Coordinates of C-alpha atoms in Angstrom, one line a residue:
M922 CA -62.1 13.8 -0.7
F923 CA -59.4 11.7 -2.4
R924 CA -58.8 14.8 -4.8
E925 CA -58.2 16.7 -1.6
L926 CA -55.8 14.2 -0.4
S927 CA -54.1 14.3 -3.7
R928 CA -53.8 18.1 -3.8
T929 CA -52.7 18.2 0.2
I930 CA -50.0 15.8 -0.9
S931 CA -48.5 17.9 -3.7
S932 CA -48.6 21.2 -2.0
A933 CA -47.8 20.5 1.5
P934 CA -44.7 22.6 2.5
S935 CA -43.1 20.0 5.2
L936 CA -44.1 16.5 6.5
K937 CA -45.3 17.9 9.6
E938 CA -47.6 20.1 7.9
L939 CA -49.0 17.4 5.5
L940 CA -49.6 15.1 8.7
K941 CA -51.7 17.9 10.3
V942 CA -53.8 18.6 7.1
L943 CA -54.4 15.0 6.6
A944 CA -55.2 14.1 10.1
Q945 CA -57.8 17.2 10.4
R946 CA -59.4 15.8 6.7
T947 CA -59.3 12.2 7.8
A948 CA -61.2 13.1 10.9
A949 CA -63.9 15.2 9.3
H950 CA -64.4 12.5 6.4
C951 CA -64.7 9.6 8.9
G952 CA -67.2 11.2 11.0
T953 CA -64.8 11.4 14.3
E954 CA -63.6 14.2 16.4
V955 CA -60.1 13.5 16.4
C956 CA -57.6 11.8 14.4
S957 CA -54.0 11.2 15.5
I958 CA -51.1 10.0 13.7
F959 CA -48.2 7.6 15.4
L960 CA -45.0 6.8 13.5
W961 CA -42.5 3.9 14.9
D962 CA -39.3 5.2 15.8
P963 CA -36.3 3.5 14.2
S964 CA -35.3 1.9 17.8
G965 CA -38.6 -0.3 17.7
D966 CA -39.5 0.3 21.3
Q967 CA -41.3 3.7 21.1
V968 CA -44.0 5.2 18.7
V969 CA -43.6 9.2 17.8
T970 CA -46.7 11.2 18.1
M971 CA -46.7 12.8 14.8
T972 CA -49.8 15.0 15.1
S973 CA -53.3 14.8 16.4
Q974 CA -56.0 16.9 15.3
T975 CA -59.5 17.4 15.2
A976 CA -61.9 17.8 12.5
S977 CA -62.4 21.6 13.3
G978 CA -58.7 22.2 12.9
E979 CA -57.4 22.0 16.7
E980 CA -54.2 20.5 17.6
I981 CA -54.6 18.2 20.7
D982 CA -51.7 17.6 22.9
L983 CA -51.1 13.8 23.8
H984 CA -48.4 14.6 25.9
P985 CA -50.2 14.7 29.3
A986 CA -50.9 10.8 28.8
Q987 CA -47.2 10.1 28.7
P988 CA -45.6 12.9 30.6
K989 CA -42.1 11.7 30.9
A990 CA -41.5 11.5 27.0
P991 CA -42.8 14.4 25.3
G992 CA -44.2 13.4 21.8
R993 CA -43.0 9.8 22.5
L994 CA -44.8 7.0 23.8
M995 CA -43.1 3.4 24.9
V996 CA -44.6 0.7 23.2
D997 CA -45.4 -1.1 26.4
D998 CA -47.2 1.6 27.6
M999 CA -49.8 1.6 24.2
P1000 CA -50.9 -1.9 24.0
L1001 CA -53.3 -0.6 21.3
L1002 CA -50.6 0.6 18.8
A1003 CA -48.6 -3.0 19.4
A1004 CA -51.5 -4.8 18.8
T1005 CA -52.2 -2.9 15.4
A1006 CA -48.6 -3.2 14.2
E1007 CA -49.0 -7.2 15.5
R1008 CA -52.3 -8.1 13.6
R1009 CA -51.7 -5.9 10.7
S1010 CA -55.3 -5.0 10.2
P1011 CA -57.8 -2.3 11.7
I1012 CA -59.0 -2.7 15.6
V1013 CA -62.4 -1.4 16.2
L1014 CA -63.0 -0.4 19.9
D1015 CA -66.8 0.5 20.7
N1016 CA -65.9 0.6 24.5
P1017 CA -62.5 1.5 25.0
V1018 CA -63.1 1.6 28.9
A1019 CA -63.5 -1.9 28.9
S1020 CA -60.3 -2.7 26.8
P1021 CA -57.1 -3.5 27.9
L1022 CA -55.4 -2.3 24.8
V1023 CA -56.1 1.5 25.7
P1024 CA -54.6 3.0 28.9
P1025 CA -57.3 4.3 31.2
R1026 CA -55.5 7.3 31.8
W1027 CA -55.7 8.1 27.9
V1028 CA -59.7 7.4 28.2
E1029 CA -60.1 9.5 31.1
V1030 CA -58.2 12.8 29.8
Y1031 CA -59.7 12.5 26.5
H1032 CA -63.2 11.3 27.1
V1033 CA -62.7 8.5 24.4
K1034 CA -65.9 6.7 23.9
S1035 CA -65.2 4.6 20.9
L1036 CA -62.2 4.3 18.6
I1037 CA -60.3 2.6 15.5
S1038 CA -56.8 2.0 14.8
V1039 CA -55.5 1.4 11.5
P1040 CA -52.0 0.4 10.7
L1041 CA -49.9 2.3 8.1
M1042 CA -48.4 -0.3 5.6
W1043 CA -45.6 0.5 3.5
Q1044 CA -43.7 -2.2 1.4
N1045 CA -45.6 -5.0 3.8
S1046 CA -44.0 -3.2 6.7
V1047 CA -46.0 -1.2 9.4
I1048 CA -44.9 2.2 9.9
G1049 CA -47.3 3.7 12.0
A1050 CA -51.1 3.9 12.9
L1051 CA -53.8 6.1 12.3
V1052 CA -55.9 6.5 15.3
L1053 CA -59.7 7.9 15.0
H1054 CA -61.8 8.5 18.2
R1055 CA -64.9 9.8 19.0
I1056 CA -65.5 12.0 22.1
G1057 CA -69.3 12.5 22.2
A1058 CA -71.3 10.1 20.0
T1059 CA -71.8 6.4 21.5
K1060 CA -72.5 4.7 18.0
G1061 CA -69.7 2.4 16.7
F1062 CA -67.8 2.6 13.4
T1063 CA -69.9 1.5 10.4
D1064 CA -68.2 -0.9 7.9
S1065 CA -68.0 2.0 5.4
Q1066 CA -66.1 3.9 7.8
I1067 CA -63.7 1.4 8.6
H1068 CA -62.9 0.9 4.7
L1069 CA -62.6 4.3 4.3
A1070 CA -60.1 4.8 7.0
S1071 CA -58.1 1.8 5.6
N1072 CA -58.1 3.4 2.4
I1073 CA -57.1 6.8 3.4
A1074 CA -54.4 5.2 5.9
S1075 CA -52.8 3.6 2.5
Q1076 CA -52.6 7.1 0.9
V1077 CA -51.2 8.4 4.2
A1078 CA -48.4 5.8 4.3
M1079 CA -47.5 6.4 0.7
A1080 CA -47.6 10.2 1.4
I1081 CA -45.3 9.8 4.7
E1082 CA -42.9 7.6 2.6
N1083 CA -42.7 10.0 -0.3
A1084 CA -41.9 12.9 2.0
R1085 CA -39.5 11.3 3.7
L1086 CA -38.0 10.1 0.4
V1087 CA -38.1 14.2 -1.0
Q1088 CA -36.7 15.2 2.5
A1089 CA -33.8 12.8 2.2
T1090 CA -33.0 13.7 -1.1
Q1091 CA -32.9 17.4 -0.7
A1092 CA -30.8 16.6 2.5
R1093 CA -28.5 14.8 0.3
L1094 CA -28.5 17.2 -2.3
R1095 CA -27.8 19.9 0.0
E1096 CA -24.8 18.0 1.2
S1097 CA -23.6 17.6 -1.9
E1098 CA -23.9 20.7 -2.9
T1099 CA -22.1 22.1 0.2
L1100 CA -19.2 19.4 -0.2
L1101 CA -18.8 20.3 -4.2
A1102 CA -18.5 24.2 -3.0
V1103 CA -15.8 23.1 -0.4
S1104 CA -13.8 21.3 -2.9
Q1105 CA -14.1 24.1 -5.6
S1106 CA -13.1 26.6 -2.8
V1107 CA -10.0 24.8 -1.6
S1108 CA -8.9 23.4 -4.8
S1109 CA -8.3 26.8 -6.3
T1110 CA -5.6 27.7 -4.4
L1111 CA -2.6 26.0 -3.1
D1112 CA -1.8 28.6 -0.4
L1113 CA -1.9 26.8 3.2
K1114 CA -3.1 30.1 4.8
E1115 CA -5.6 30.5 2.2
T1116 CA -6.9 27.0 2.4
L1117 CA -7.1 26.7 6.0
Q1118 CA -9.3 30.4 5.7
R1119 CA -11.5 29.0 3.2
V1120 CA -12.3 25.9 5.1
A1121 CA -13.1 27.7 8.3
R1122 CA -15.5 29.7 6.5
E1123 CA -17.4 27.3 4.6
A1124 CA -17.5 25.0 7.6
A1125 CA -19.1 27.5 9.7
L1126 CA -21.3 28.3 6.9
A1127 CA -22.3 24.8 6.4
A1128 CA -22.8 24.1 10.1
G1129 CA -24.6 27.6 11.0
A1130 CA -21.8 27.8 13.7
D1131 CA -21.1 31.1 15.0
S1132 CA -17.4 30.7 14.7
S1133 CA -14.9 28.2 13.4
G1134 CA -11.3 27.6 13.6
A1135 CA -8.7 25.1 11.5
Y1136 CA -6.1 23.7 14.0
L1137 CA -3.0 21.8 12.8
L1138 CA -1.3 18.9 14.7
D1139 CA 2.1 19.0 15.6
P1140 CA 2.9 15.5 16.3
R1141 CA 6.1 15.9 17.9
E1142 CA 4.9 17.8 20.7
G1143 CA 1.3 16.6 20.7
V1144 CA -0.5 19.8 20.3
I1145 CA -2.9 21.5 17.8
R1146 CA -2.2 25.1 16.9
P1147 CA -4.3 27.5 15.0
F1148 CA -3.9 28.5 11.3
A1149 CA -7.0 30.0 10.5
S1150 CA -10.4 31.1 11.5
Q1151 CA -13.8 32.6 11.1
N1152 CA -15.6 35.2 13.5
L1153 CA -13.1 34.1 16.1
P1154 CA -12.2 37.0 18.2
D1155 CA -8.7 38.2 18.6
W1156 CA -8.8 37.6 22.5
V1157 CA -9.7 33.9 21.7
S1158 CA -7.1 33.0 19.2
E1159 CA -4.0 34.9 20.3
P1160 CA -3.7 33.1 23.7
F1161 CA -3.9 29.7 21.8
Q1162 CA -1.0 30.8 19.4
R1163 CA 1.1 31.5 22.5
N1164 CA 0.3 28.3 24.3
P1165 CA -1.4 25.7 21.8
F1166 CA -3.9 23.0 23.2
S1167 CA -2.4 19.7 24.2
V1168 CA -4.3 16.9 22.8
K1169 CA -4.0 14.9 25.9
A1170 CA -5.3 17.6 28.2
F1171 CA -8.5 18.0 25.9
P1172 CA -10.4 14.8 26.1
L1173 CA -12.6 16.0 23.4
V1174 CA -10.0 16.4 20.8
Q1175 CA -8.4 12.9 21.7
E1176 CA -11.8 11.2 21.5
A1177 CA -12.3 12.7 17.8
F1178 CA -8.4 11.4 17.2
D1179 CA -9.5 7.9 18.7
K1180 CA -12.7 7.4 17.0
R1181 CA -11.5 9.0 13.8
V1182 CA -14.9 10.7 13.4
P1183 CA -16.4 14.1 14.6
V1184 CA -17.6 14.1 18.4
Y1185 CA -19.7 17.1 19.7
S1186 CA -20.7 18.5 23.0
S1187 CA -24.3 20.2 23.2
D1188 CA -23.7 21.4 26.9
V1189 CA -19.8 22.5 27.0
P1190 CA -19.7 23.9 30.9
A1191 CA -21.2 20.7 32.3
D1192 CA -19.3 18.1 30.1
P1193 CA -16.3 16.8 31.6
R1194 CA -14.3 16.3 28.6
C1195 CA -14.1 20.0 28.2
A1196 CA -12.8 20.5 31.3
H1197 CA -9.6 22.2 30.3
P1198 CA -9.2 25.6 32.1
A1199 CA -8.8 27.6 28.5
I1200 CA -12.2 26.3 27.4
R1201 CA -13.7 26.8 30.5
R1202 CA -12.6 30.6 30.3
L1203 CA -14.2 30.9 26.9
A1204 CA -17.5 29.8 28.4
F1205 CA -19.2 28.6 24.9
K1206 CA -22.3 26.6 25.0
S1207 CA -21.6 23.9 22.3
C1208 CA -19.0 23.0 20.1
L1209 CA -18.1 20.2 17.4
I1210 CA -14.5 18.7 16.6
A1211 CA -13.9 17.0 13.4
P1212 CA -10.5 15.5 12.7
M1213 CA -8.7 16.2 9.4
I1214 CA -7.2 12.9 7.9
A1215 CA -5.4 12.3 5.0
K1216 CA -3.5 9.2 4.2
E1217 CA -4.2 7.7 7.4
K1218 CA -2.5 10.5 9.2
F1219 CA -4.0 13.0 11.4
I1220 CA -3.7 16.8 10.2
G1221 CA -5.7 18.6 12.6
V1222 CA -9.1 19.1 13.5
L1223 CA -12.1 21.6 12.4
F1224 CA -13.3 23.5 15.7
L1225 CA -16.9 24.4 15.6
V1226 CA -18.5 26.9 18.3
W1227 CA -21.8 27.9 19.3
W1228 CA -21.2 31.0 21.8
E1229 CA -24.8 31.7 23.4
K1230 CA -27.2 28.7 22.7
S1231 CA -26.8 25.0 23.1
H1232 CA -27.0 23.4 19.7
T1233 CA -28.7 20.3 18.5
F1234 CA -26.6 18.0 16.4
T1235 CA -28.0 15.5 14.0
S1236 CA -26.6 12.6 12.1
D1237 CA -26.4 14.5 8.9
Q1238 CA -24.5 17.6 10.2
V1239 CA -22.1 15.3 11.6
R1240 CA -21.8 13.4 8.6
L1241 CA -21.7 16.5 6.7
M1242 CA -18.6 17.9 8.9
E1243 CA -16.7 14.8 8.4
G1244 CA -17.1 15.4 4.8
V1245 CA -15.9 18.8 4.9
A1246 CA -13.0 17.7 7.3
R1247 CA -12.0 15.3 4.7
Q1248 CA -12.0 17.6 1.9
A1249 CA -9.9 20.1 4.1
A1250 CA -7.3 17.4 4.9
M1251 CA -6.9 16.5 1.2
A1252 CA -6.3 20.0 0.1
I1253 CA -4.2 20.8 3.0
D1254 CA -2.0 17.5 1.8
N1255 CA -2.1 18.9 -2.0
A1256 CA -0.9 22.3 -0.7
S1257 CA 2.4 20.5 0.2
A1258 CA 2.0 21.9 3.8
Y1259 CA 3.2 18.7 5.0
H1260 CA 5.8 18.0 2.7
E1261 CA 8.5 17.6 5.6
I1262 CA 6.2 15.7 7.9
E1263 CA 5.5 13.1 5.4
K1264 CA 8.7 13.1 4.2
L1265 CA 7.8 11.7 0.6
N1266 CA 11.0 11.0 -2.0
I1267 CA 8.9 12.9 -5.2
S1268 CA 8.8 16.4 -6.0
L1269 CA 6.3 19.2 -4.8
E1270 CA 5.0 19.4 -8.4
D1271 CA 4.5 16.0 -8.7
K1272 CA 2.8 15.7 -5.5
I1273 CA 0.6 18.8 -6.4
A1274 CA -0.2 17.3 -9.9
K1275 CA -1.2 14.1 -8.0
R1276 CA -3.6 15.7 -5.6
T1277 CA -4.9 17.9 -8.1
R1278 CA -6.0 15.1 -10.2
E1279 CA -7.6 13.3 -7.1
L1280 CA -9.4 16.5 -6.3
S1281 CA -10.6 16.5 -9.8
E1282 CA -11.9 13.1 -9.6
I1283 CA -13.8 14.3 -6.5
N1284 CA -15.6 17.1 -8.3
T1285 CA -16.7 14.9 -11.0
A1286 CA -17.9 12.6 -8.8
L1287 CA -19.9 15.2 -6.8
E1288 CA -21.3 16.5 -9.8
E1289 CA -22.4 12.9 -10.9
S1290 CA -23.9 12.6 -7.7
H1291 CA -25.5 16.2 -7.9
R1292 CA -27.3 15.1 -11.1
R1293 CA -28.4 11.8 -9.6
L1294 CA -30.2 13.7 -6.7
Q1295 CA -32.0 16.3 -9.1
E1296 CA -33.1 13.0 -10.6
L1297 CA -35.0 11.9 -7.4
D1298 CA -36.5 14.8 -6.8
R1299 CA -38.9 14.1 -9.7
V1300 CA -40.1 11.3 -7.4
K1301 CA -42.9 13.8 -6.1
S1302 CA -44.3 14.1 -9.7
D1303 CA -44.0 10.4 -10.3
F1304 CA -45.7 10.0 -7.1
L1305 CA -48.7 12.1 -8.2
L1306 CA -49.1 10.4 -11.5
N1307 CA -49.2 7.1 -9.9
I1308 CA -52.0 7.9 -7.6
S1309 CA -53.9 9.5 -10.9
H1310 CA -53.6 6.1 -12.7
E1311 CA -54.6 4.1 -9.3
L1312 CA -57.7 6.3 -8.6
R1313 CA -59.0 6.0 -12.3
T1314 CA -59.8 2.2 -12.1
P1315 CA -62.0 2.4 -8.8
L1316 CA -63.6 5.7 -10.2
T1317 CA -64.8 4.0 -13.2
A1318 CA -66.3 1.2 -11.4
I1319 CA -68.1 3.8 -9.3
K1320 CA -69.3 5.9 -12.2
G1321 CA -70.6 2.8 -14.1
S1322 CA -72.4 1.5 -10.7
V1323 CA -74.1 5.1 -10.2
D1324 CA -75.0 5.3 -13.7
N1325 CA -76.7 1.6 -13.9
M1326 CA -78.6 2.7 -10.6
L1327 CA -79.7 5.8 -12.0
D1328 CA -81.1 4.1 -15.1
E1329 CA -83.2 1.9 -12.5
I1330 CA -81.3 -1.5 -13.8
T1331 CA -81.2 -2.3 -10.1
G1332 CA -84.8 -1.3 -9.2
P1333 CA -87.1 1.7 -8.8
L1334 CA -85.6 4.5 -7.0
S1335 CA -87.2 7.1 -4.6
E1336 CA -86.4 10.8 -5.2
L1337 CA -84.4 11.0 -2.4
Q1338 CA -82.1 8.3 -3.3
R1339 CA -82.2 9.6 -7.2
R1340 CA -80.8 13.3 -5.6
Y1341 CA -77.8 11.5 -3.6
L1342 CA -76.7 9.6 -6.8
M1343 CA -76.7 12.4 -8.6
R1344 CA -74.7 14.1 -5.9
V1345 CA -72.1 11.3 -6.1
K1346 CA -72.4 11.2 -9.8
V1347 CA -71.6 14.9 -10.0
N1348 CA -68.6 14.6 -7.9
A1349 CA -67.0 11.6 -9.4
D1350 CA -67.3 13.6 -12.6
R1351 CA -65.3 16.0 -10.9
L1352 CA -62.7 13.8 -9.8
V1353 CA -62.6 12.1 -13.2
R1354 CA -61.7 15.8 -14.6
L1355 CA -59.0 16.4 -12.3
I1356 CA -57.5 13.2 -12.6
N1357 CA -57.5 14.0 -16.5
D1358 CA -56.2 16.8 -15.9
L1359 CA -53.1 15.5 -13.7
L1360 CA -52.9 12.9 -16.7
D1361 CA -52.8 15.5 -19.4
L1362 CA -50.2 17.5 -17.7
A1363 CA -48.0 14.8 -17.0
R1364 CA -47.9 13.9 -20.7
I1365 CA -47.3 17.0 -21.7
E1366 CA -44.1 17.5 -19.5
E1367 CA -43.0 14.2 -20.4
G1368 CA -43.1 15.1 -24.0
R1369 CA -45.8 12.2 -24.8
V1370 CA -48.6 14.3 -26.2
Q1371 CA -48.8 13.7 -29.9
V1372 CA -49.8 16.8 -32.1
T1373 CA -51.5 16.0 -35.5
P1374 CA -51.7 19.4 -37.3
T1375 CA -53.9 19.8 -40.1
F1376 CA -55.5 23.0 -41.9
F1377 CA -58.9 24.2 -40.7
S1378 CA -61.0 27.0 -40.1
L1379 CA -60.2 28.8 -36.8
A1380 CA -63.9 30.9 -37.2
G1381 CA -65.7 27.6 -37.7
L1382 CA -63.9 25.8 -34.7
A1383 CA -64.8 29.0 -32.7
S1384 CA -68.3 29.0 -33.8
E1385 CA -69.0 25.5 -32.9
L1386 CA -67.8 25.9 -29.3
L1387 CA -69.8 29.1 -28.7
E1388 CA -72.9 27.2 -30.0
T1389 CA -72.1 24.4 -27.5
L1390 CA -71.7 27.0 -24.4
R1391 CA -74.7 29.0 -25.6
P1392 CA -76.9 27.2 -22.9
V1393 CA -74.6 27.4 -20.2
A1394 CA -73.9 31.2 -20.7
A1395 CA -77.9 31.7 -20.8
E1396 CA -78.3 30.3 -17.6
K1397 CA -76.1 33.0 -16.2
G1398 CA -77.5 35.7 -18.1
L1399 CA -74.5 36.4 -20.2
E1400 CA -73.9 37.4 -24.0
L1401 CA -71.7 35.6 -26.3
S1402 CA -70.5 36.9 -29.5
L1403 CA -67.8 36.1 -32.3
A1404 CA -65.6 38.8 -34.2
E1405 CA -64.2 37.5 -37.2
G1406 CA -62.7 39.7 -39.8
Q1407 CA -62.6 39.3 -43.7
D1408 CA -59.8 36.9 -43.5
P1409 CA -60.9 33.1 -43.2
L1410 CA -58.0 32.4 -41.0
I1411 CA -57.2 29.0 -42.1
V1412 CA -54.7 27.5 -39.5
H1413 CA -52.2 24.7 -39.6
A1414 CA -52.6 23.0 -36.1
D1415 CA -54.4 20.1 -34.4
R1416 CA -58.0 20.8 -34.2
D1417 CA -58.9 18.8 -31.2
K1418 CA -56.0 20.3 -28.8
A1419 CA -57.0 24.0 -30.2
G1420 CA -60.7 23.1 -29.2
Q1421 CA -59.4 22.2 -26.0
V1422 CA -57.5 25.3 -25.4
L1423 CA -60.4 27.4 -26.8
M1424 CA -63.2 25.5 -24.7
N1425 CA -60.9 26.0 -21.5
L1426 CA -60.6 29.5 -21.9
L1427 CA -64.2 30.2 -22.9
G1428 CA -65.4 28.1 -19.7
N1429 CA -63.1 30.3 -17.5
A1430 CA -64.4 33.3 -19.0
I1431 CA -68.0 32.3 -18.5
K1432 CA -67.4 30.9 -15.0
F1433 CA -65.8 34.2 -13.7
T1434 CA -68.0 36.6 -15.6
P1435 CA -71.0 37.9 -13.3
S1436 CA -74.8 37.7 -14.4
G1437 CA -75.3 40.4 -16.7
G1438 CA -72.1 40.3 -18.4
S1439 CA -70.5 39.2 -22.0
V1440 CA -67.7 37.3 -23.4
N1441 CA -66.3 38.1 -26.9
V1442 CA -64.2 36.0 -29.0
E1443 CA -62.2 38.0 -31.5
L1444 CA -60.2 36.4 -34.2
A1445 CA -57.3 38.1 -36.4
G1446 CA -54.0 37.4 -38.2
D1447 CA -50.9 39.0 -37.6
E1448 CA -47.7 39.8 -39.6
D1449 CA -45.7 37.1 -38.6
A1450 CA -47.8 34.0 -40.2
F1451 CA -49.7 33.4 -37.1
A1452 CA -53.5 33.7 -36.3
R1453 CA -54.4 35.4 -32.7
V1454 CA -57.3 34.5 -30.7
Q1455 CA -58.7 36.9 -28.0
I1456 CA -61.0 36.0 -25.4
C1457 CA -62.5 38.9 -23.4
D1458 CA -64.8 38.8 -20.5
T1459 CA -66.3 41.7 -18.3
G1460 CA -65.3 39.8 -15.2
D1461 CA -63.6 41.0 -11.7
G1462 CA -60.2 40.8 -13.4
I1463 CA -57.1 39.7 -12.1
P1464 CA -54.8 41.5 -9.6
P1465 CA -51.4 42.4 -11.2
E1466 CA -49.3 40.7 -9.0
Q1467 CA -51.2 37.1 -9.4
L1468 CA -50.8 37.7 -13.2
P1469 CA -47.5 36.3 -13.7
R1470 CA -48.4 33.1 -11.9
I1471 CA -51.8 32.2 -13.4
F1472 CA -50.2 29.8 -15.9
D1473 CA -48.4 27.6 -13.0
K1474 CA -49.4 24.1 -12.1
F1475 CA -52.1 24.0 -9.2
Y1476 CA -52.1 28.3 -9.1
Q1477 CA -55.3 29.6 -8.6
V1478 CA -56.4 33.4 -8.2
Q1479 CA -57.6 34.6 -5.0
L1480 CA -59.5 38.2 -5.0
G1481 CA -59.9 38.6 -1.4
I1482 CA -59.5 36.6 1.9
Q1483 CA -62.8 35.2 1.8
A1484 CA -62.3 34.3 -1.9
K1485 CA -63.2 30.5 -2.5
A1486 CA -60.7 28.9 -5.0
V1487 CA -62.7 27.3 -7.9
G1488 CA -61.5 24.3 -9.8
T1489 CA -58.2 22.7 -9.7
G1490 CA -55.5 25.2 -11.2
L1491 CA -54.5 22.9 -14.0
G1492 CA -56.5 24.0 -16.8
L1493 CA -54.2 27.4 -17.7
S1494 CA -51.1 25.2 -17.3
I1495 CA -52.5 22.4 -19.6
A1496 CA -53.5 25.1 -22.1
K1497 CA -50.0 27.0 -22.4
G1498 CA -48.5 23.3 -22.7
L1499 CA -50.6 22.5 -25.5
V1500 CA -50.5 26.0 -27.5
E1501 CA -46.6 25.9 -27.0
L1502 CA -46.6 22.4 -28.5
Q1503 CA -48.1 23.6 -31.6
G1504 CA -45.5 26.4 -31.9
G1505 CA -47.9 28.8 -30.5
R1506 CA -47.8 31.1 -27.4
I1507 CA -50.5 32.2 -24.7
W1508 CA -50.7 35.4 -22.3
A1509 CA -53.2 37.4 -20.5
E1510 CA -54.1 40.8 -19.8
S1511 CA -56.2 42.2 -17.1
Q1512 CA -57.3 45.2 -14.9
L1513 CA -59.1 44.7 -11.8
G1514 CA -63.0 45.6 -12.1
Q1515 CA -62.4 45.8 -16.1
G1516 CA -62.4 42.0 -17.0
S1517 CA -59.6 40.1 -18.6
T1518 CA -58.5 39.4 -22.0
F1519 CA -56.6 35.8 -22.6
C1520 CA -54.8 35.5 -25.9
F1521 CA -52.9 32.6 -27.8
T1522 CA -51.7 32.1 -31.1
L1523 CA -51.4 29.2 -33.6
P1524 CA -49.6 29.2 -36.8
R1525 CA -51.4 29.6 -40.3
R1526 CA -48.5 27.5 -42.1
P1527 CA -46.3 24.3 -41.2
L1528 CA -44.0 25.1 -38.8
A1529 CA -41.3 23.9 -40.9
E1530 CA -42.2 26.4 -43.6
L1531 CA -42.1 29.2 -40.9
R1532 CA -38.9 28.4 -39.6
G1533 CA -37.1 28.0 -43.0
A1534 CA -38.3 31.3 -44.0
A1535 CA -37.0 32.8 -40.9
V1536 CA -33.7 31.3 -41.7
S1537 CA -33.8 32.6 -45.2
G1538 CA -34.6 36.2 -44.1
D1539 CA -31.8 36.2 -41.5
A1540 CA -29.7 35.0 -44.4
R1541 CA -30.6 37.9 -46.5
S1542 CA -30.3 40.6 -43.7
D1543 CA -26.8 39.1 -43.3
R1544 CA -25.8 39.9 -46.9

């Protein structure tokens, strides 16, 4: 199960989808009908219902139990969640009807017979709760189920925080890229009109607004005048050219100046701050006003409009618009549009040079921030590596205990007990292979794999591996063969790692070749001082659209809607990494219904000699 969780965590496109899958699989593995996941709202007095899934994958709507706040529950209305957070340990209720912790309405609507509530803990803090409940069964939860639910809750909490971190990192990365684009765009011109036009365009694109405008403040008359716009019709902008906005007559603009931060309205027709007659005539649904401030002086505002829909503003979006307005203000100031207003005793050339240096420093800082955010994006990979290490120790203990029981060290076993223990052993071995694959892949990506090349016979290695696999092939009725030329094909590579690659490709060929087929290994030397290994099978082949992706991490070939994925999707990616570490390359050729051929090369001489020969050859050709 933990292998499934690890795969789900690494492949889920979003936190919402991740929690849906985790809830469904948790319900199935814990023997319950429903699993719900709740997270604490930052306010502290509410919990958010993230998802509620049945073991079969059906989503349940918990909103009827709290109709006034869809998706949210007041802590006081759900004592079970409050008690779970307070006790910081699982709460098991075999008879929820008699418990004051569960609202009668909840029991009545969802026919709850028994339940368990487990806190989601992260860094010694409760971030939510995982609630499992049964509908039909009346039996209580066993200790093993409670223990399993607690372990799963730990993984779920870690997955939630990791997903939040990734989302926050990606959001900051996008924000950094937007601000960098705005800065580079507006810093490339000193023409005021062009600068404001670019600001209006970048602001609309960044916020997803229908239209935008850049308005400059005339402090003597207390009005703002339009100077540039994006997707703003002439019938809108022309009247304001003749009759500019009075700041005092438009409370939303006055509020932005007073608070020195962006302000917005999601429902303009009903907002008294937008009661200006001209605004009412325009009849747009939502707007955002971001003040442009430079040197503690108000320069103007960015005005963003959504015409037909009521826009929901997020704190990240407001912060981004504040950054865009700040960049715009600095660019406007740099363009010297307010030379007369500021009445500075410096020349225009000095002012432009100073502002250009400031913008250059900002660009440098943004680029550095961009690089740091890209580093944070690797957190997901590190998280997967940490899970693999953490699972290895308990798995070793499980395997040792199972082996001891199978050896009857703890006493004689019945046939049924032996059969179940063998099933545990097989699945534990599969999980160990998955963890080893994850660790191998991580070491390859981090450059921690040591390669020890020696001279050895490639034909000898292939013969050994084929003899090892003949019993497996014989069980499927497959024919294994080796075709080697007169050349002994001595290669200079790491024999163990070359064997790992060859064993992986042979294992795949045997696995995906139907009974009665054949797997053939062909060895040959080419003109580039490399030996080539080809593994040909008579399987179903690989669809051409999937062939370019077969060496990607976690990718598995699907031959139809009903096809079931086999393996972890890591073997070919590991094989590719091991071959390339030794200076070779790996590729595949296939046609549907005609089998597949996997090829890889290994050097026949030390790589330093091959590279030296290549350099000498280039030098001679230059002459």
